[in-house]
Short mmCIF file of C-alpha atoms and ligand atoms in Angstrom, two decimals:
data_model
loop_
_atom_site.label_atom_id
_atom_site.label_comp_id
_atom_site.label_asym_id
_atom_site.label_seq_id
_atom_site.Cartn_x
_atom_site.Cartn_y
_atom_site.Cartn_z
CA MET A 1 97.54 33.98 115.62
CA LYS A 2 96.32 34.82 119.10
CA ASN A 3 99.91 34.80 120.27
CA LYS A 4 101.00 37.14 117.56
CA PHE A 5 98.22 39.54 118.42
CA PHE A 6 99.22 39.39 122.06
CA LEU A 7 102.87 40.07 121.19
CA ALA A 8 101.92 43.00 118.99
CA CYS A 9 99.87 44.46 121.81
CA VAL A 10 102.78 44.12 124.21
CA LEU A 11 105.15 45.72 121.73
CA PHE A 12 102.74 48.54 121.04
CA SER A 13 102.28 49.26 124.76
CA CYS A 14 106.05 49.21 125.21
CA ILE A 15 106.48 51.83 122.49
CA ILE A 16 103.72 53.98 123.99
CA ALA A 17 105.27 53.54 127.42
CA THR A 18 108.75 54.64 126.34
CA GLN A 19 107.27 57.58 124.46
CA ASN A 20 104.81 58.86 126.96
CA ILE A 21 104.56 57.14 130.27
CA TRP A 22 108.08 56.79 131.57
CA ALA A 23 109.31 59.64 133.62
CA ILE A 24 112.03 61.63 132.00
CA GLU A 25 115.68 61.63 133.13
CA THR A 26 117.06 65.04 134.06
CA SER A 27 119.93 64.69 131.56
CA THR A 28 117.47 63.88 128.74
CA PHE A 29 115.45 66.90 129.75
CA ARG A 30 118.55 69.12 129.58
CA LYS A 31 119.54 67.67 126.22
CA MET A 32 116.07 68.42 124.88
CA LEU A 33 116.27 72.01 126.07
CA ALA A 34 119.75 72.57 124.64
CA THR A 35 118.74 71.06 121.28
CA GLU A 36 115.52 73.04 120.97
CA LEU A 37 117.15 76.32 121.97
CA SER A 38 119.88 75.70 119.45
CA GLU A 39 117.29 75.00 116.70
CA MET A 40 115.42 78.18 117.55
CA TYR A 41 118.66 80.20 117.52
CA SER A 42 119.67 78.69 114.15
CA LYS A 43 116.33 79.77 112.69
CA GLU A 44 116.31 83.26 114.16
CA ILE A 45 120.01 84.14 113.88
CA PRO A 46 121.88 83.02 110.73
CA GLU A 47 125.14 84.20 112.32
CA TYR A 48 124.69 81.61 115.08
CA LYS A 49 124.46 78.78 112.58
CA GLN A 50 127.68 79.83 110.86
CA PHE A 51 129.37 80.28 114.24
CA THR A 52 128.55 76.78 115.49
CA GLU A 53 129.58 75.20 112.20
CA ILE A 54 133.03 76.80 112.42
CA VAL A 55 133.49 75.68 116.05
CA LYS A 56 132.44 72.16 115.11
CA ALA A 57 135.02 72.08 112.29
CA SER A 58 137.70 73.19 114.78
CA ASN A 59 136.67 70.45 117.23
CA LEU A 60 136.71 67.72 114.58
CA ALA A 61 140.14 68.86 113.36
CA PHE A 62 141.39 68.73 116.96
CA LEU A 63 140.17 65.16 117.38
CA GLU A 64 141.89 64.10 114.19
CA LYS A 65 145.22 65.53 115.36
CA ASN A 66 145.07 64.32 118.94
CA HIS A 67 145.15 60.52 119.01
CA PRO A 68 144.79 58.65 121.29
CA PHE A 69 142.29 60.91 122.96
CA LYS A 70 142.50 60.62 126.70
CA PHE A 71 141.66 63.73 128.65
CA TYR A 72 138.06 64.47 127.82
CA ASN A 73 134.76 62.72 127.41
CA LYS A 74 134.74 63.34 123.66
CA GLU A 75 130.97 62.99 123.09
CA ARG A 76 130.24 65.32 125.98
CA VAL A 77 132.52 68.07 124.66
CA LEU A 78 131.20 67.85 121.09
CA GLU A 79 127.65 68.35 122.33
CA GLU A 80 128.31 70.72 125.21
CA LYS A 81 126.79 74.18 125.37
CA HIS A 82 125.88 76.77 127.91
CA GLY A 83 123.29 79.49 127.62
CA ALA A 84 123.08 82.93 129.22
CA ILE A 85 119.83 84.61 130.17
CA ARG A 86 119.14 87.95 131.79
CA VAL A 87 116.08 88.53 133.95
CA SER A 88 114.79 91.73 135.53
CA THR A 89 112.84 90.80 138.65
CA PRO A 90 113.12 88.41 141.61
CA GLU A 91 109.86 86.77 140.46
CA GLU A 92 111.41 85.89 137.11
CA MET A 93 114.54 84.56 138.81
CA ARG A 94 112.42 82.35 141.07
CA LEU A 95 110.49 80.97 138.11
CA PHE A 96 113.68 80.00 136.33
CA ALA A 97 115.06 78.42 139.51
CA ARG A 98 111.93 76.23 139.65
CA ILE A 99 112.16 75.40 135.94
CA PHE A 100 115.85 74.48 136.02
CA LYS A 101 115.44 72.39 139.17
CA LEU A 102 113.20 70.05 137.17
CA MET A 103 116.14 69.50 134.84
CA GLY A 104 118.54 68.79 137.67
CA MET A 105 120.14 72.23 137.36
CA TYR A 106 120.95 74.02 140.63
CA PRO A 107 122.47 77.45 141.30
CA VAL A 108 126.22 77.11 141.80
CA GLU A 109 128.50 80.07 142.66
CA PHE A 110 127.57 83.74 142.93
CA TYR A 111 128.91 86.22 140.39
CA ASP A 112 128.73 89.90 141.27
CA LEU A 113 129.10 91.94 138.09
CA THR A 114 128.42 95.31 139.75
CA PRO A 115 132.07 96.02 140.69
CA SER A 116 132.82 95.80 136.94
CA GLY A 117 130.16 98.38 136.10
CA ILE A 118 127.43 95.96 134.99
CA PRO A 119 124.17 96.34 136.97
CA MET A 120 123.67 92.57 137.27
CA ILE A 121 124.10 89.83 139.87
CA ALA A 122 124.29 86.26 138.70
CA THR A 123 124.60 82.54 139.28
CA ALA A 124 124.78 79.54 136.97
CA PHE A 125 122.20 76.75 137.08
CA ARG A 126 123.97 73.51 136.33
CA PRO A 127 123.91 69.76 136.98
CA ILE A 128 125.59 68.84 140.27
CA ASP A 129 125.82 65.06 139.91
CA GLY A 130 127.44 62.52 137.60
CA SER A 131 124.73 63.10 134.99
CA ILE A 132 126.75 66.15 133.93
CA GLU A 133 128.69 63.69 131.76
CA GLN A 134 125.50 62.84 129.82
CA SER A 135 124.47 66.47 129.37
CA ALA A 136 126.44 69.38 130.77
CA PHE A 137 123.94 72.03 129.69
CA ARG A 138 124.05 74.96 132.09
CA MET A 139 122.54 78.42 132.16
CA PHE A 140 124.37 81.53 133.32
CA THR A 141 121.47 83.53 134.76
CA SER A 142 121.79 87.15 135.73
CA MET A 143 119.27 89.45 137.40
CA LEU A 144 119.09 93.22 137.29
CA HIS A 145 120.20 94.52 140.69
CA PRO A 146 117.14 96.41 142.01
CA ASP A 147 119.29 99.24 143.44
CA TYR A 148 120.74 100.07 140.04
CA ILE A 149 117.59 101.30 138.29
CA PRO A 150 118.23 104.97 137.46
CA ASP A 151 116.15 107.46 139.51
CA GLU A 152 114.76 109.46 136.58
CA VAL A 153 113.11 106.40 135.05
CA LYS A 154 112.46 104.42 138.22
CA HIS A 155 108.74 105.16 138.29
CA GLU A 156 108.16 104.09 134.69
CA VAL A 157 110.43 101.05 135.02
CA ASP A 158 108.59 99.93 138.15
CA ILE A 159 105.29 100.04 136.26
CA ILE A 160 106.71 97.93 133.42
CA LEU A 161 108.29 95.45 135.80
CA SER A 162 105.18 95.07 137.93
CA GLN A 163 103.11 94.42 134.77
CA ARG A 164 105.49 91.56 134.08
CA LYS A 165 104.21 89.76 137.17
CA ASN A 166 101.39 88.40 135.04
CA ASN A 167 104.06 87.91 132.46
CA PRO A 168 102.76 87.06 129.04
CA LYS A 169 106.19 85.69 128.10
CA PHE A 170 105.39 82.69 130.32
CA SER A 171 102.31 80.99 128.87
CA LYS A 172 99.59 79.51 131.09
CA LYS A 173 100.45 76.11 129.64
CA LEU A 174 104.06 76.46 130.76
CA LEU A 175 103.09 77.48 134.28
CA THR A 176 100.53 74.66 134.59
CA LEU A 177 103.07 72.10 133.41
CA LEU A 178 105.56 73.52 135.90
CA ASP A 179 103.08 73.05 138.74
CA THR A 180 102.35 69.50 137.55
CA ALA A 181 106.03 68.69 137.34
CA GLU A 182 106.57 69.79 140.91
CA ASN A 183 103.99 67.26 142.08
CA ARG A 184 104.87 64.32 139.89
CA GLU A 185 107.42 63.56 137.18
CA LEU A 186 106.49 64.57 133.65
CA ASN A 187 106.16 61.94 130.95
CA ASN A 188 107.92 62.34 127.61
CA LEU A 189 105.07 64.07 125.85
CA GLU A 190 104.52 66.55 128.66
CA ALA A 191 108.24 67.21 128.79
CA LYS A 192 108.26 67.97 125.06
CA ASN A 193 105.39 70.42 125.46
CA PHE A 194 107.11 71.99 128.43
CA ILE A 195 110.31 72.54 126.44
CA ALA A 196 108.38 73.99 123.46
CA GLU A 197 106.64 76.49 125.74
CA LEU A 198 109.91 77.37 127.43
CA VAL A 199 111.68 77.97 124.12
CA ASN A 200 108.79 80.27 123.12
CA VAL A 201 109.78 82.58 125.97
CA PHE A 202 113.02 83.34 124.13
CA LYS A 203 111.77 83.74 120.57
CA LEU A 204 112.37 87.24 119.29
CA GLU A 205 109.50 86.80 116.83
CA ASN A 206 107.13 86.59 119.80
CA LEU A 207 108.28 89.94 121.13
CA LYS A 208 105.62 92.55 121.70
CA PRO A 209 106.26 96.11 120.44
CA ILE A 210 108.55 98.17 122.62
CA TYR A 211 107.65 101.58 123.98
CA PHE A 212 110.31 103.74 122.39
CA PRO A 213 110.47 106.81 124.71
CA LEU A 214 111.53 104.58 127.61
CA TYR A 215 113.79 102.45 125.41
CA LYS A 216 115.56 105.59 124.23
CA SER A 217 116.15 107.05 127.67
CA LEU A 218 117.45 103.71 128.95
CA ARG A 219 119.68 103.07 125.94
CA GLU A 220 121.21 106.52 126.38
CA LYS A 221 122.32 105.37 129.82
CA ASN A 222 123.37 101.79 129.19
CA ASP A 223 122.43 99.13 126.62
CA VAL A 224 121.98 96.56 129.37
CA TYR A 225 119.10 98.58 130.88
CA ALA A 226 117.33 98.98 127.54
CA ASP A 227 117.69 95.30 126.71
CA ASN A 228 116.79 94.06 130.15
CA ILE A 229 113.86 96.30 130.95
CA CYS A 230 112.28 96.89 127.52
CA VAL A 231 113.08 93.72 125.59
CA GLY A 232 112.84 91.65 128.76
CA ILE A 233 113.92 88.07 129.34
CA ASN A 234 116.41 87.27 126.67
CA LEU A 235 118.67 84.39 125.74
CA ASN A 236 121.86 86.29 125.07
CA HIS A 237 123.95 83.47 123.77
CA LEU A 238 124.42 79.74 123.45
CA THR A 239 128.05 78.82 123.80
CA PRO A 240 129.54 75.70 122.22
CA ARG A 241 132.61 74.26 123.93
CA ALA A 242 135.80 74.15 121.90
CA PHE A 243 138.71 71.77 122.58
CA ASP A 244 141.12 74.45 121.44
CA ILE A 245 139.76 77.99 121.75
CA VAL A 246 142.82 79.50 120.02
CA ASP A 247 142.20 77.41 116.91
CA ALA A 248 138.43 78.06 116.99
CA GLN A 249 139.02 81.80 117.35
CA LYS A 250 141.46 81.79 114.43
CA ARG A 251 138.95 80.01 112.19
CA LEU A 252 136.23 82.50 113.17
CA ILE A 253 138.47 85.49 112.42
CA ASP A 254 139.55 83.95 109.10
CA ALA A 255 135.88 83.56 108.17
CA GLY A 256 135.38 87.29 108.79
CA VAL A 257 133.36 86.94 112.02
CA PRO A 258 133.68 90.18 114.03
CA MET A 259 135.14 89.02 117.33
CA LYS A 260 135.12 91.08 120.53
CA ASP A 261 137.97 93.47 121.27
CA GLY A 262 140.52 92.38 123.85
CA GLY A 263 140.78 88.73 122.79
CA ILE A 264 140.36 85.65 124.95
CA GLU A 265 139.22 86.07 128.57
CA GLY A 266 140.49 84.00 131.50
CA PRO A 267 143.88 82.64 132.65
CA PRO A 268 146.70 83.03 130.10
CA MET A 269 147.10 79.80 128.14
CA ARG A 270 150.56 78.29 128.08
CA ILE A 271 152.20 76.01 125.55
CA ASN A 272 153.22 72.57 126.87
CA ALA A 273 151.46 73.21 130.17
CA ALA A 274 148.11 72.13 131.60
CA ASN A 275 145.68 75.00 131.22
CA VAL A 276 143.43 75.96 134.12
CA GLN A 277 139.81 77.04 134.73
CA LEU A 278 138.06 78.58 131.74
CA ASN A 279 138.85 80.59 128.61
CA GLN A 280 136.17 82.38 126.66
CA THR A 281 135.72 84.81 123.83
CA SER A 282 132.75 86.06 121.85
CA ARG A 283 131.66 87.63 118.62
CA LYS A 284 130.05 91.05 118.47
CA ALA A 285 126.27 91.02 118.48
CA PRO A 286 124.71 91.37 115.04
CA GLY A 287 121.93 93.97 114.87
CA GLU A 288 118.55 92.24 115.05
CA LEU A 289 115.26 93.89 114.18
CA ILE A 290 112.76 94.69 116.91
CA VAL A 291 109.57 96.74 116.63
CA VAL A 292 109.11 100.00 118.53
CA THR A 293 106.27 102.48 118.90
CA SER A 294 105.59 105.80 120.64
CA ASP A 295 101.88 105.09 120.77
CA LYS A 296 100.76 103.36 123.95
CA THR A 297 97.52 102.07 122.43
CA ILE A 298 99.56 99.95 120.02
CA LEU A 299 101.02 98.07 122.97
CA GLU A 300 97.51 96.83 123.84
CA LEU A 301 96.79 95.93 120.23
CA PHE A 302 99.46 93.26 120.34
CA TYR A 303 97.44 91.20 122.79
CA GLU A 304 93.97 92.12 121.61
CA ASN A 305 94.31 91.77 117.88
CA ARG A 306 97.55 90.14 116.90
CA VAL A 307 96.58 89.83 113.20
CA HIS A 308 95.94 93.52 112.84
CA TYR A 309 99.21 94.18 114.62
CA ASP A 310 101.11 91.78 112.34
CA ASN A 311 99.74 93.61 109.27
CA LEU A 312 100.81 96.95 110.65
CA LYS A 313 104.23 95.48 111.33
CA LYS A 314 104.65 94.33 107.71
CA SER A 315 104.35 97.86 106.37
CA ALA A 316 106.54 99.47 109.04
CA PRO A 317 109.82 101.03 107.85
CA ILE A 318 113.18 99.50 108.79
CA ILE A 319 115.83 101.84 110.16
CA ARG A 320 119.29 100.32 110.41
CA LEU A 321 122.19 101.81 112.29
CA ASP A 322 124.61 103.34 109.84
CA LYS A 323 128.27 102.41 110.27
CA ASN A 324 129.36 105.97 110.96
CA GLN A 325 126.28 107.03 112.86
CA SER A 326 126.42 107.72 116.59
CA VAL A 327 123.90 105.94 118.83
CA SER A 328 122.29 109.26 119.83
CA ASP A 329 121.85 110.30 116.17
CA TYR A 330 120.33 106.89 115.49
CA LEU A 331 117.89 107.19 118.38
CA ALA A 332 116.94 110.74 117.28
CA LEU A 333 116.21 109.53 113.75
CA ILE A 334 113.95 106.78 115.08
CA GLU A 335 112.13 109.29 117.30
CA LYS A 336 111.53 111.53 114.28
CA THR A 337 110.25 108.66 112.13
CA LEU A 338 107.81 107.64 114.86
CA GLU A 339 106.12 111.04 114.51
CA THR A 340 104.70 109.85 111.20
CA HIS A 341 104.68 106.05 111.65
CA LYS A 342 102.93 103.92 114.25
CA LEU A 343 105.60 101.22 114.17
CA VAL A 344 109.25 101.15 113.16
CA HIS A 345 111.73 98.24 112.96
CA ILE A 346 115.02 99.16 114.59
CA GLU A 347 118.32 97.44 115.20
CA HIS A 348 118.89 96.00 118.64
CA LYS A 349 122.17 94.35 119.58
CA ALA A 350 121.92 91.88 122.40
CA ARG A 351 122.30 88.31 121.19
CA PHE A 352 125.80 87.23 120.31
CA GLY A 353 127.98 84.14 119.92
CA GLU A 354 130.51 82.89 122.44
CA ILE A 355 133.02 80.03 122.62
CA GLU A 356 134.82 78.52 125.56
CA SER A 357 137.44 75.95 126.49
CA ARG A 358 137.20 74.29 129.88
CA HIS A 359 140.22 73.03 131.79
CA VAL A 360 141.07 71.68 135.26
CA ALA A 361 139.25 73.33 138.22
CA LEU A 362 141.49 75.15 140.71
CA THR A 363 141.12 74.77 144.48
CA SER A 364 140.93 77.92 146.65
CA GLU A 365 144.71 77.65 147.13
CA GLY A 366 145.16 77.33 143.39
CA GLU A 367 142.93 80.34 142.78
CA ASN A 368 144.82 82.46 145.31
CA LEU A 369 148.19 81.53 143.85
CA TYR A 370 146.92 82.20 140.34
CA LYS A 371 145.66 85.68 141.34
CA LYS A 372 148.86 86.52 143.21
CA LEU A 373 151.13 85.44 140.35
CA LEU A 374 148.96 87.23 137.83
CA GLU A 375 149.30 90.49 139.77
CA GLU A 376 153.06 90.03 139.91
CA ASN A 377 153.11 89.20 136.20
CA LYS A 378 154.65 85.81 137.02
CA PHE A 379 151.80 83.38 136.28
CA GLU A 380 153.20 82.12 133.02
CA GLN A 381 156.62 81.17 134.36
CA ASP A 382 155.84 80.30 138.00
CA PHE A 383 152.51 78.47 138.09
CA PRO A 384 153.08 74.67 138.02
CA THR A 385 152.69 73.20 134.57
CA THR A 386 151.84 69.53 135.21
CA HIS A 387 148.82 67.88 136.84
CA GLU A 388 151.12 65.93 139.16
CA GLU A 389 152.62 69.16 140.54
CA MET A 390 149.23 70.83 140.84
CA PHE A 391 147.88 67.82 142.73
CA GLU A 392 150.91 67.63 145.05
CA GLN A 393 150.54 71.30 145.94
CA ASN A 394 146.74 71.04 146.28
CA LEU A 395 146.21 73.64 143.55
CA ALA A 396 143.59 71.80 141.48
CA TYR A 397 140.85 69.17 141.90
CA TYR A 398 141.37 65.59 140.75
CA ASN A 399 139.43 62.36 140.78
CA PHE A 400 141.16 58.99 141.13
CA GLU A 401 141.04 56.01 138.83
CA VAL A 402 142.56 52.62 139.57
CA ASN A 403 145.20 51.38 137.15
CA PRO A 404 144.03 47.78 136.54
CA LYS A 405 147.49 46.48 135.54
CA GLN A 406 149.18 47.64 138.73
CA LYS A 407 146.31 46.33 140.88
CA LEU A 408 146.78 42.83 139.47
CA LYS A 409 150.55 42.77 140.17
CA ASN A 410 150.47 43.28 143.93
CA LYS A 411 148.33 44.78 146.65
CA PRO A 412 149.42 48.21 147.90
CA THR A 413 150.55 48.36 151.50
CA ASN A 414 150.22 52.08 151.89
CA ALA A 415 146.97 54.06 151.60
CA ASP A 416 148.71 57.42 151.12
CA LEU A 417 147.39 59.06 147.94
CA GLN A 418 150.76 60.44 146.88
CA TYR A 419 152.26 56.95 147.32
CA LEU A 420 149.49 55.30 145.32
CA ILE A 421 149.91 57.78 142.49
CA LYS A 422 153.69 57.59 142.50
CA HIS A 423 153.57 53.80 142.31
CA GLN A 424 150.93 53.96 139.57
CA TYR A 425 148.12 52.30 141.47
CA LEU A 426 146.04 55.38 140.89
CA LYS A 427 145.70 57.69 137.95
CA LEU A 428 144.85 61.37 138.37
CA VAL A 429 141.79 62.46 136.41
CA PRO A 430 141.52 66.26 136.27
CA GLN A 431 138.13 67.62 137.33
CA THR A 432 136.71 69.95 134.70
CA TYR A 433 135.98 73.52 135.73
CA GLU A 434 132.17 73.53 135.44
CA ASP A 435 131.57 77.15 136.43
CA PHE A 436 132.19 80.72 135.27
CA LEU A 437 134.48 83.66 136.08
CA ALA A 438 132.98 87.00 137.19
CA VAL A 439 135.67 89.09 135.47
CA SER A 440 135.32 87.19 132.17
CA ALA A 441 131.53 87.40 132.38
CA ALA A 442 131.73 91.18 132.83
CA GLY A 443 134.18 91.38 129.91
CA ILE A 444 131.73 89.43 127.71
CA PHE A 445 128.88 91.72 128.78
CA LYS A 446 130.92 94.87 128.12
CA SER A 447 132.07 93.77 124.68
CA ASN A 448 128.56 94.40 123.40
CA LEU A 449 127.86 97.80 124.93
CA SER A 450 127.79 100.57 122.36
CA ASN A 451 128.31 103.30 124.94
CA GLY A 452 130.51 101.61 127.51
CA VAL A 453 129.56 101.27 131.15
CA GLN A 454 129.10 104.88 132.13
CA ASN A 455 126.01 106.24 133.89
CA LEU A 456 125.58 103.36 136.28
CA GLN A 457 123.74 104.62 139.30
CA LYS A 458 123.62 102.91 142.64
CA LYS A 459 121.23 103.99 145.36
CA ASN A 460 122.61 102.04 148.31
CA GLN A 461 126.10 100.83 148.97
CA THR A 462 125.62 97.08 149.23
CA THR A 463 128.46 94.64 149.76
CA SER A 464 129.02 91.60 147.60
CA HIS A 465 127.72 89.43 150.45
CA GLU A 466 124.51 91.47 150.61
CA ASN A 467 124.16 91.17 146.84
CA ARG A 468 124.44 87.40 147.16
CA LEU A 469 121.64 87.41 149.74
CA ILE A 470 119.44 89.47 147.39
CA LEU A 471 119.93 86.83 144.69
CA GLU A 472 119.43 83.89 147.07
CA LYS A 473 116.20 85.45 148.32
CA ALA A 474 114.97 85.71 144.72
CA ILE A 475 115.96 82.12 143.95
CA GLY A 476 114.33 80.82 147.11
CA PHE A 477 117.25 78.65 148.21
CA LYS A 478 120.97 78.83 148.84
CA ILE A 479 123.56 79.10 146.08
CA LEU A 480 125.90 76.09 146.22
CA SER A 481 129.67 76.23 146.42
CA ARG A 482 131.67 74.68 143.58
CA HIS A 483 134.36 73.72 146.11
CA ASP A 484 131.90 71.64 148.18
CA LEU A 485 130.75 69.84 145.03
CA ALA A 486 134.30 69.22 143.81
CA LEU A 487 135.45 67.87 147.20
CA ALA A 488 132.45 65.53 147.45
CA GLU A 489 133.15 64.19 143.95
CA GLN A 490 136.83 63.71 144.80
CA ALA A 491 136.02 61.88 148.04
CA LYS A 492 133.58 59.60 146.21
CA THR A 493 136.17 58.50 143.65
CA LYS A 494 138.78 58.04 146.37
CA LEU A 495 136.49 55.73 148.32
CA GLU A 496 135.64 53.72 145.22
CA ALA A 497 139.32 53.38 144.33
CA TYR A 498 140.24 52.26 147.85
CA LYS A 499 137.53 49.62 147.72
CA ILE A 500 138.87 48.23 144.44
CA LEU A 501 142.43 48.20 145.80
CA GLY A 502 141.22 46.42 148.95
CA LEU A 503 142.38 49.22 151.25
C1 LIG B 1 126.25 86.74 130.39
C2 LIG B 1 127.73 86.87 130.26
C3 LIG B 1 128.44 85.82 131.09
C4 LIG B 1 129.83 83.76 130.53
O1 LIG B 1 129.95 82.76 129.82
O2 LIG B 1 130.74 84.17 131.25
C5 LIG B 1 128.56 84.49 130.45
C6 LIG B 1 125.45 87.59 129.46
O3 LIG B 1 125.98 88.21 128.53
O4 LIG B 1 124.23 87.62 129.66
O5 LIG B 1 127.67 83.95 129.86
NI1 LIG B 2 128.44 82.71 128.40
#
């Protein structure tokens, strides 16, 4: 009896320990974030739910057709997602850098979107070690370039942005947990609370009313300004990975999903050839309702008396954008309605759906050749088609895996990689492209602008290198190079293989 009681106590403490005491793995933390964000998106955006279901059906159909499955970590791909957030100030960027670091996500690669007419500079926070295979969740994070805020609204925008420093989107609980986590590892329960508070930042239902006069003048210039400055930190999409983006796109179109103009971004995909880097496409943003006001006292009411505000909100009229209506007519109609109503629900298009297929990562040489051939319109016929050729010409990154059968037969006498591959001691394992493409990113951004990219103003002429430094200063540490990470990974697998082969 005593023994049984003792055993029960041990079992109980074990359960408690696994639930609450053990420190959390970074990959588990990332998985939790991806899952919770996806749940929130499914609740807030019905179009997202439909979108992910179609992509999942495409992926399952792909797996059924492609047996035996050898090139990908199947579980990883089925679960994989990336998110994209847009922040407005260096303070917000720094906060996210701290948050993502806890999850083992570091800034890799700099993406300057300003040459493409988008006032943003960006990086992607992503895992940089082997745990990427357990959860590859990454976050494309862009920041409004401070030099691109239009002069006429600069004063008002500065006031809004400086008020954000005591940002109510980040709860006290979230910031306290962040501080705690930087001093010691969080247990499971704390991690759960942390994720819940973080997901709250992105809920549209938690959005405070938006001051319409500023929203209108910004939206007349560029949707990105209005979204970024007035709506604030926003999760713009969560992107599932598709094995075959062409098939996924076809299924989405067949289901009547309005896809972006211009088709799939990234390197042209070839039949019977290894694809390279990354291909992406997206659906157009559905209009989502946000609440606007022209009365500044209402803005205070949101914090002081949320219930009263919520009641006001219930009775506010909804004005949807008519199919044939121009954006300026729409904004004028809202302005007019606000003369007689304190609050109005309007349509805001910012959150959309995106899909991507990831392929082998190109080296710098590979990237240069790809760009050159693309300019000459010769990529499709002249770029090598097999992994063996790409490896021989140092065009893409590969890891090495020992072929156990060959190893047993006889010991290799030559340590040359080409020799070992040719004689089947080693197998080439393509390294997945884990990053993004600036041109594709700008294309995805642009596909959701109702009035194009005109009216971008730039005060100073900064170079791309200076823009990178602006972003690194905001983040608080250096942005890593994907090439350094890929080479380190390659060297690690080479060493391990040599050890096994006794070289
Ligand atoms: C980011 C667009 C870039 C990608 O996958 O290239 C991006 C955004 O719309 O905020 O996510
Ligand atoms: Ni994206």
